Structures are given as structure tokens and as C-alpha cells.
CSV table of C-alpha atoms in Angstrom, one decimal:
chain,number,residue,atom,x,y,z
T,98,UNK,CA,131.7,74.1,95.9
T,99,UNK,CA,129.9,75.6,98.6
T,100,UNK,CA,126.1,76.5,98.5
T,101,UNK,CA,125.0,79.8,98.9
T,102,UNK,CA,122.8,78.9,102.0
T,103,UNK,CA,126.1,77.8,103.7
T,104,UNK,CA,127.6,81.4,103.5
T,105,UNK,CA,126.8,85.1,104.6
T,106,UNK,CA,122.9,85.2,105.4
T,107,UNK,CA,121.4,88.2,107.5
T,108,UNK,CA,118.1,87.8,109.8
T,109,UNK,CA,115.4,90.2,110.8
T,110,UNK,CA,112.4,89.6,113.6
T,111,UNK,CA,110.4,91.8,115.5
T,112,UNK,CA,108.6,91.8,118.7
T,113,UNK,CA,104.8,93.6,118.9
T,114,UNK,CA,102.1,95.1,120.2
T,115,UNK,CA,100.0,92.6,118.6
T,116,UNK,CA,99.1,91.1,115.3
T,117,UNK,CA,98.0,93.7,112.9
T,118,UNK,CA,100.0,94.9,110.5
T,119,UNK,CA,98.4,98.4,109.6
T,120,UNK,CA,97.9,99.0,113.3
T,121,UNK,CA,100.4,97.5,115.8
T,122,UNK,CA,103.4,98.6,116.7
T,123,UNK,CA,107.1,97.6,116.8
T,124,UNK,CA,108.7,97.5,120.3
T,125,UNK,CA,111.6,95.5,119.9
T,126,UNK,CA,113.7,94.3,116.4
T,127,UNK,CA,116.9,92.7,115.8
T,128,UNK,CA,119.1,92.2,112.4
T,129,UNK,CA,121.7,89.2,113.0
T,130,UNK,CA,124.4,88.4,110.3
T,131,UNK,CA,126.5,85.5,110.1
T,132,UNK,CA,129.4,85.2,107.3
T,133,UNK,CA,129.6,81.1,107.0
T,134,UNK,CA,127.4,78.3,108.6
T,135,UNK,CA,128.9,78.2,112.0
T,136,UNK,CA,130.5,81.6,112.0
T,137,UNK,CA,130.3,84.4,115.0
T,138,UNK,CA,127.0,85.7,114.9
T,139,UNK,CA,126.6,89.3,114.6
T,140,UNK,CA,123.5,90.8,116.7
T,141,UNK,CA,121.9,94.8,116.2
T,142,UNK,CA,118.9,95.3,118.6
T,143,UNK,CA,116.4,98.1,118.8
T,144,UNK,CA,114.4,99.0,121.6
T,145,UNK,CA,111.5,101.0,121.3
T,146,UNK,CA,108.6,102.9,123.4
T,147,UNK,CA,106.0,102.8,121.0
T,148,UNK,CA,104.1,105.5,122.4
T,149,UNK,CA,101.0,103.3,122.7
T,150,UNK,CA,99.9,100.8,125.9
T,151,UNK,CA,101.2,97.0,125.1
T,152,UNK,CA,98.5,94.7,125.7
T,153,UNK,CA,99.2,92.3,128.4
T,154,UNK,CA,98.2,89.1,126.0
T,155,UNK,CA,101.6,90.6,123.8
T,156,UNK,CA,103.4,91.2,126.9
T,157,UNK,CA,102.8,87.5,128.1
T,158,UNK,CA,104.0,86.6,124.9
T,159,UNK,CA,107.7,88.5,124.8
T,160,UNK,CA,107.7,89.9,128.2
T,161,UNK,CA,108.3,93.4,127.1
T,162,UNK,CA,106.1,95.5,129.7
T,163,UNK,CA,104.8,99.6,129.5
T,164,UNK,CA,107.2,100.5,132.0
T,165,UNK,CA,110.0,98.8,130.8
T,166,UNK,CA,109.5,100.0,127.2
T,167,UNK,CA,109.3,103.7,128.6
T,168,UNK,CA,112.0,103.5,130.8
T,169,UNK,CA,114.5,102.1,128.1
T,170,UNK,CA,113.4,102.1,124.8
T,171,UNK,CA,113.5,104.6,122.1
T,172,UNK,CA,110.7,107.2,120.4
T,173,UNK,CA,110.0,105.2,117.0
T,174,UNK,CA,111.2,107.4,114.0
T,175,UNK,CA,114.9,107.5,114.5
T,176,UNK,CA,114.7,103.5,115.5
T,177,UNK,CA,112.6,102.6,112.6
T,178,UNK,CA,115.0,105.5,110.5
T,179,UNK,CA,117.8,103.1,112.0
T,180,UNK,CA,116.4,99.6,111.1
T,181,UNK,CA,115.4,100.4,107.9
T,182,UNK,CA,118.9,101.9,107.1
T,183,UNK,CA,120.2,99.0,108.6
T,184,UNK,CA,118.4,96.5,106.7
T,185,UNK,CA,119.1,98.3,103.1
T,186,UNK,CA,122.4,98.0,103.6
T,187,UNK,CA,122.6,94.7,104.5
T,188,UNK,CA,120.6,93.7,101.0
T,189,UNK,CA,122.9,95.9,99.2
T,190,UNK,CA,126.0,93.9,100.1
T,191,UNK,CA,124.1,91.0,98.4
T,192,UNK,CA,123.5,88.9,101.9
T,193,UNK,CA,119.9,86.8,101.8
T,194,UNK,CA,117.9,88.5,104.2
T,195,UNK,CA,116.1,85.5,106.4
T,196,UNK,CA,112.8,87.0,107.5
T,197,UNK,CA,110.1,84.0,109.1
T,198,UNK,CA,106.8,84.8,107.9
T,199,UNK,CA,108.0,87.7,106.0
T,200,UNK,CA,104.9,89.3,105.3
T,201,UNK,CA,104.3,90.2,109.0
T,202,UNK,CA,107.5,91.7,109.8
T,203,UNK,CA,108.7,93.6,106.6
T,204,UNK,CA,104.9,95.4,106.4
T,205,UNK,CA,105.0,95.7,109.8
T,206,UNK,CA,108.4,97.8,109.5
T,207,UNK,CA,106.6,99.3,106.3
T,208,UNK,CA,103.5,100.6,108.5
T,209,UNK,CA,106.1,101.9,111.2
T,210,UNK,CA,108.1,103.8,108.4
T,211,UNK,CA,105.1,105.6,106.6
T,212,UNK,CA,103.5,106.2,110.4
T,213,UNK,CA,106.8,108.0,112.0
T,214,UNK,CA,109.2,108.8,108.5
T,215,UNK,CA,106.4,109.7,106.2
T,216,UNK,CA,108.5,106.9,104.1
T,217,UNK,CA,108.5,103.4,103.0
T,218,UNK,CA,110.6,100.5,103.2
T,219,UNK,CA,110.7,100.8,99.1
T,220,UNK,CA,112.6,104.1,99.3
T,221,UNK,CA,114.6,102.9,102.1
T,222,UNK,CA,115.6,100.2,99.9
T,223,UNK,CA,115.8,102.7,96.8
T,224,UNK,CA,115.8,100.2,93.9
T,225,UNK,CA,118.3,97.9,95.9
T,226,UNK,CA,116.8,94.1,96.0
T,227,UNK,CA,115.8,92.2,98.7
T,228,UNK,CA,116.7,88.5,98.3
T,229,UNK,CA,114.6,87.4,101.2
T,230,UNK,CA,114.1,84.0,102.3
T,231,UNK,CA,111.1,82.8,104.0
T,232,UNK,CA,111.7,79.6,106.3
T,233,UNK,CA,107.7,78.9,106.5
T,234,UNK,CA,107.2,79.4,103.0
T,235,UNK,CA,109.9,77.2,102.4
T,236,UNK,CA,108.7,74.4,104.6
T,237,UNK,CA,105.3,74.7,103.4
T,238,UNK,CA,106.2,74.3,100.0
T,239,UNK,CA,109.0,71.5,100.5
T,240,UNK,CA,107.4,69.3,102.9
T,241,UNK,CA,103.5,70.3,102.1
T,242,UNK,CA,101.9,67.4,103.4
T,243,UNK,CA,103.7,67.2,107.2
T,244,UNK,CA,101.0,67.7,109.3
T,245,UNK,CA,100.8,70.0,112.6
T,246,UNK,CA,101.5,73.7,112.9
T,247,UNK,CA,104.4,75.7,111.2
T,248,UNK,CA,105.4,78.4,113.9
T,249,UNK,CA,109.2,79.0,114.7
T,250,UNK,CA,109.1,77.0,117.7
T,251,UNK,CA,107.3,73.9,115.3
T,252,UNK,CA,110.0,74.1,112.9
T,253,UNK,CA,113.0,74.2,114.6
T,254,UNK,CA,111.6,70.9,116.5
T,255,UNK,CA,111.2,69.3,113.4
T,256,UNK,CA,114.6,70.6,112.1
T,257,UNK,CA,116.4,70.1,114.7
T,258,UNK,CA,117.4,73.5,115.4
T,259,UNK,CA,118.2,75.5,118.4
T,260,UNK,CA,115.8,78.0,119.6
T,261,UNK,CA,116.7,79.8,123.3
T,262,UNK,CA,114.9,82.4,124.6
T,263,UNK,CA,112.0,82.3,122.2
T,264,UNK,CA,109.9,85.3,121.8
T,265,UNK,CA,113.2,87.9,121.7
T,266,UNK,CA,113.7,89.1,118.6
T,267,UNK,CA,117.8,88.1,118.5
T,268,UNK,CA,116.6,85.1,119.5
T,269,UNK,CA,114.0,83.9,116.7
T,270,UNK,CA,116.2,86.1,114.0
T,271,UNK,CA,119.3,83.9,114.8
T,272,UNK,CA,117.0,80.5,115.0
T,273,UNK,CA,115.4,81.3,111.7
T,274,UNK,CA,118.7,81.8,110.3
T,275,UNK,CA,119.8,78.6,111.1
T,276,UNK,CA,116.6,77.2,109.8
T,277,UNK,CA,117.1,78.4,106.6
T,278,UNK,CA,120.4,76.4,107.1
T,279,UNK,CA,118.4,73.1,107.9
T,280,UNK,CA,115.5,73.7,105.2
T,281,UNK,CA,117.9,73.4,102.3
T,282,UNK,CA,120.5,71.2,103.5
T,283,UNK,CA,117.5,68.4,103.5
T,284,UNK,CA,116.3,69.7,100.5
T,285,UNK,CA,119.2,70.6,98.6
T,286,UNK,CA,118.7,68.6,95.7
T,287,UNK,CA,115.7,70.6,94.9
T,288,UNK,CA,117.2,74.1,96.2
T,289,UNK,CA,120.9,73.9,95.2
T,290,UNK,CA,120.5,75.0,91.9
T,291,UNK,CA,118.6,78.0,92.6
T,292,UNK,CA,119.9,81.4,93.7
T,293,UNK,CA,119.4,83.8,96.4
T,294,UNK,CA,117.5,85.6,93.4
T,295,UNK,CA,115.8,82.5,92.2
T,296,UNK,CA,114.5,81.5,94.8
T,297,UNK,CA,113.0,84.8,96.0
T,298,UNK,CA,111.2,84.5,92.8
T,299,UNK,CA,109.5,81.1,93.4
T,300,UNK,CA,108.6,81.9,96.9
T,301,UNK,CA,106.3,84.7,95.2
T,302,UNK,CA,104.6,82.2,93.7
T,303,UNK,CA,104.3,79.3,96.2
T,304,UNK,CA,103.3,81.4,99.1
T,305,UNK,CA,100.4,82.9,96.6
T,306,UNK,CA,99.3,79.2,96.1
T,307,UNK,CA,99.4,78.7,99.9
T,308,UNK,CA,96.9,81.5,100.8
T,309,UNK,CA,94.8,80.5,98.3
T,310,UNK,CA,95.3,76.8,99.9
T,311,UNK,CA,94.5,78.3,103.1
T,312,UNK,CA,91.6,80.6,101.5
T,313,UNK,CA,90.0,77.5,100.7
T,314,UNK,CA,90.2,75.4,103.8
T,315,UNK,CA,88.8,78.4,105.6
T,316,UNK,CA,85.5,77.8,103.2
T,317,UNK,CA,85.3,74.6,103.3
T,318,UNK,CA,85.5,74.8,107.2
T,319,UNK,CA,82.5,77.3,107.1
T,320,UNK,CA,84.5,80.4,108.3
T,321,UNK,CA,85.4,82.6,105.0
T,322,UNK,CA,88.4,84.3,105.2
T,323,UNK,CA,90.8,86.3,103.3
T,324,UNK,CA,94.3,86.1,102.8
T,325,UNK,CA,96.8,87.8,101.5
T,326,UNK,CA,98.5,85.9,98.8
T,327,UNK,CA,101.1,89.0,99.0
T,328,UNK,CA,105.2,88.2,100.1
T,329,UNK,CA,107.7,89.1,101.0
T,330,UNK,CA,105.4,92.6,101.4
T,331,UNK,CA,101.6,93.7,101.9
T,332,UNK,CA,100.8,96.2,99.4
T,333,UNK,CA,100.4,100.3,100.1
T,334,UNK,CA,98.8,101.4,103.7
T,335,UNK,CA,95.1,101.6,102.7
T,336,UNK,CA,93.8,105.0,103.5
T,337,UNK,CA,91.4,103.9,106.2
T,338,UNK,CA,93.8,102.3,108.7
């Protein structure tokens, strides 16, 4: 019998302007869908001009510069219109949706949606379920006590997986697919028995107990700091940002 995480899995990323959720912007996304481990991968990218200047740090990071952005990429509502369609209909067919550090990109997407649609990713999604799986979360949870950072690039070292052209959103979606791949093939005898469903479920919880882990190393190293024990997504836009 096949396991679910050998089958059809989709994967989101996004490139930014930065690292805020409430107040960066998208400038480049991609959804990648793949029917079986091994299969033809299946690649929708979005390019956007996000109508703001990207800082150079972000720009060193993906390589995505102003005039670049404004010479090919797309005013944000019908993109973000586009990804978000793109995205519920994907969860409707039933497909895990593989989003790395999903709390960053999905409320990112959110932000974008209520900025330029006056919507939400919740009405997008209108009552459909996202089954998302979080290959940090995972790790974190599974193999708590590795030490060393768990970025994208980190993990697919550790996992052995493939990661070209790092920093591009088809790039990291496709490599955090096949993460999710390597996660629960090692760990199968502790993920196997769980669904798609199921395992959305614990990944509530675990990356809850995780920020409060991380909540409490920050005090302990003398420099308080919240976080957001929220996954897959933040809650509402505050008013203020």
C-alpha cells in the first residue's frame, strides 16, 4: 500500500520584499504539483511589481531587482486574485499542500489578499480545507534535539535532498516538496498512520509547543521576545499595520 506522502502533493513559496508579514510584499510565487514521488513536476509562477522599492538586502537574497520587477512583473491584485485561486483549487482536489514555514508565506499571501482584493485567503478557500504540511515543523518535532539551524537549505543537507537555484520560489517549492518526501520516509513509522488531515491537526499543536520552546530560550537568553504560536496562519490584519 502506498503512503499518502508518496502520491499527489502540491508546493507553495514566495519570494519578498522582506520579512514582515503585515508589511512586505510578494514579488515572486510559485505553486508546483507532482502526482507520485518521482513524477513530472508541474510549475505555475507569478511575477509581480509590487508597487513598492525592494530593498537591496532582499534583492541580494533572490536577485529580483526594481527594474526587473517593473519591467516584467505584474500589478498585485489580479496576481494575488490568481494565486489564491490557484491555491484553493488545488486543496479542493484533496492534494497536501507543502508550504516550508507556513506561517510566513500563507499570511503573507493573506496580507497581500486583504491589501489589493479587500479579501482573505479564508474566502478564497471558502470552507474548502487546507491539509498543509510544514517540513520545519515536522523536523522540529521529529528530530527535536539535532542541533544547528533549520532553514531550507539546512534541511535538504541533512535530508539529502536536492535544492538548485535556492532563493527562486519554483526552486524552494519543488525542494520542500521533496522534503516532505524525505521527512516521513525516515520517520514513517511514526507518520504512516496519520492522514493528510491528521497530521495537519498535530502540527497545530507541535508548532504551538515550539514557539513557546523558542519564547523561552529568548528569556532565558535575556532578549524577550514574542512568538506566534499561530500555523499554518497568523490571525486577522491588526488595524494598525
Amino acid at each position: 500500500m502506498m503512503h499518502w506522502f508518496e502520491g499527489p502533493l502540491a508546493a507553495f513559496d514566495t519570494e519578498t520584499t522582506g520579512v514582515d508579514v503585515e508589511r512586505d510584499r510578494i514579488v515572486s510565487a510559485a505553486l508546483v504539483a507532482q502526482d507520485t514521488a518521482g513524477g513530472r513536476v508541474r510549475v505555475t509562477r507569478w511575477l509581480v511589481n509590487p508597487g513598492v522599492p525592494v530593498p537591496p538586502g532582499a534583492t541580494d537574497i533572490h536577485g529580483l531587482t526594481d527594474d526587473h520587477l517593473q519591467r516584467n512583473g505584474r500589478w498585485p491584485a489580479p496576481v494575488m486574485d490568481e494565486i489564491a485561486r490557484a491555491l484553493a483549487e488545488s486543496c479542493a482536489t484533496g492534494r497536501p499542500l507543502v508550504v516550508m514555514n507556513a506561517p510566513f508565506d500563507l499570511t503573507l499571501l493573506d496580507r497581500e489578499l486583504r491589501r489589493h482584493r479587500a479579501s482573505s485567503l479564508t474566502r478564497y478557500l471558502d470552507g474548502v480545507p487546507m491539509r498543509v504540511v510544514d517540513p520545519r515543523v515536522l523536523d522540529k518535532h521529529l528530530d527535536r534535539y539535532r542541533k544547528g539551524r533549520r532553514t531550507l537549505t539546512d534541511l535538504c543537507a541533512s535530508y539529502e535532498v536536492v535544492l538548485d537555484g535556492a532563493h527562486d520560489a519554483a526552486a524552494d517549492a519543488t525542494a520542500s516538496l521533496e522534503l516532505v518526501r524525505a521527512v516521513c520516509r525516515r520517520f514513517s513509522t511514526r507518520l504512516e498512520r496519520l492522514s493528510p488531515s491528521e497530521l495537519h491537526s498535530r502540527q497545530v499543536s507541535w508548532h504551538a509547543a515550539q514557539a513557546r520552546g523558542l519564547e523561552a530560550w529568548f528569556a532565558k537568553s535575556g532578549t524577550p521576545e514574542a512568538v506566534d504560536p499561530s500555523w499554518p496562519l497568523r490571525p486577522e490584519l491588526p488595524a494598525a499595520a
